[in-house]
Amino acid sequence: MDLKHLETALMSGEQFSRASAHPSFFEGLLDVGAEVKWCFICGASITCLRACIRMRQRLPYGPHRSRGISTRFPGNPATVCCGTRRDRVVVRPYNAKFWPGEPIGQDFFSAIGLPHLWGAMRKPAGPINESLSRPEIYVLSVTEGIAEKQRLMDHFRARPFANCGRAKFFRSPDFRVDFNLRYLVLNSGVAALNGGVDITEFLDLANVDDDPHWQALDPNDPQ
């Protein structure tokens, strides 16, 4: 990629945090331009787990129980950026309490020092990458065979589940709080990069009201 004629280049990717085992990747970026800044948006561990489950069930794999989901998340910026300029690392939370009445996009551009860009961006009119409902994901998770899973995906696109509720999480509020606290130490280094804000407050880990429509999913639902 030839970046010599660009004044500003923005690179975004969920996989950047996986470079934690290769700090030279980040050090090498310093050679690309005079000013390089890294911005990490961190979420609670249970939010990452939810996203992994929803994403994997939409892929053409076999049943969920045969594949497993990793609960060790790599995105600890303190580790990722070891050996680089700490003053060039910005950490923001996936937590609306820290976005002062603004969308996450505005918070991101403000964090990297380009707040005017968000207002100038052309934004999609409707939702993008919309998730399937909990009942649909549950059916996919116990489906045997790739062909059958793909057939169900086509079916759900044409005829979504009706009246499936607005709950986000599969697990109970108590489980979600316990899960976040269990993996708290993996993200404790973030406090050194976010101005010293306690990680529990920064990621809103004790909040059990983030899914007010939650109730246990009934696998015997006739749908």
XYZ file of N, CA, C and O in Angstrom, residues 43-50 71 73 179-180 183-184 186-187 203 205:
72
model
N -14.749 -3.367 24.959
C -16.059 -3.730 25.487
C -15.929 -4.744 26.603
O -14.869 -5.346 26.799
N -17.017 -4.949 27.316
C -17.030 -5.948 28.381
C -16.863 -7.342 27.788
O -17.261 -7.602 26.656
N -16.298 -8.246 28.558
C -16.033 -9.602 28.067
C -17.309 -10.302 27.634
O -17.334 -11.004 26.620
N -18.407 -10.102 28.363
C -19.654 -10.783 28.008
C -20.202 -10.246 26.692
O -20.828 -10.974 25.920
N -19.946 -8.974 26.387
C -20.379 -8.407 25.115
C -19.603 -9.044 23.970
O -20.160 -9.336 22.907
N -18.303 -9.273 24.191
C -17.487 -9.947 23.179
C -17.966 -11.377 22.969
O -18.043 -11.856 21.834
N -18.301 -12.075 24.055
C -18.779 -13.452 23.949
C -20.087 -13.495 23.161
O -20.274 -14.354 22.286
N -20.989 -12.580 23.457
C -22.267 -12.520 22.735
C -22.034 -12.313 21.239
O -22.663 -12.967 20.394
N -12.953 -17.778 25.498
C -13.324 -16.710 26.421
C -12.107 -15.901 26.863
O -12.199 -15.087 27.772
N -9.963 -13.098 25.653
C -9.955 -12.082 24.612
C -8.610 -11.355 24.595
O -8.056 -11.029 25.649
N -19.374 -13.318 34.803
C -18.463 -13.548 33.683
C -17.540 -12.352 33.490
O -16.327 -12.506 33.294
N -18.092 -11.149 33.544
C -17.268 -9.947 33.398
C -16.210 -9.861 34.486
O -15.044 -9.542 34.219
N -13.128 -12.276 34.153
C -12.082 -11.922 33.197
C -11.611 -10.477 33.381
O -10.980 -9.921 32.503
N -11.910 -9.941 34.540
C -11.535 -8.558 34.826
C -10.030 -8.345 34.743
O -9.553 -7.351 34.195
N -7.818 -9.640 32.917
C -7.260 -9.596 31.562
C -7.250 -8.187 30.999
O -6.457 -7.863 30.125
N -8.165 -7.362 31.490
C -8.266 -5.998 30.975
C -7.859 -4.935 31.993
O -8.059 -3.750 31.756
N -16.013 0.088 31.745
C -16.756 -0.819 30.875
C -18.152 -1.144 31.410
O -18.854 -1.968 30.833
N -19.151 -2.794 34.040
C -19.200 -4.241 34.216
C -20.261 -4.710 35.199
O -20.707 -5.856 35.122
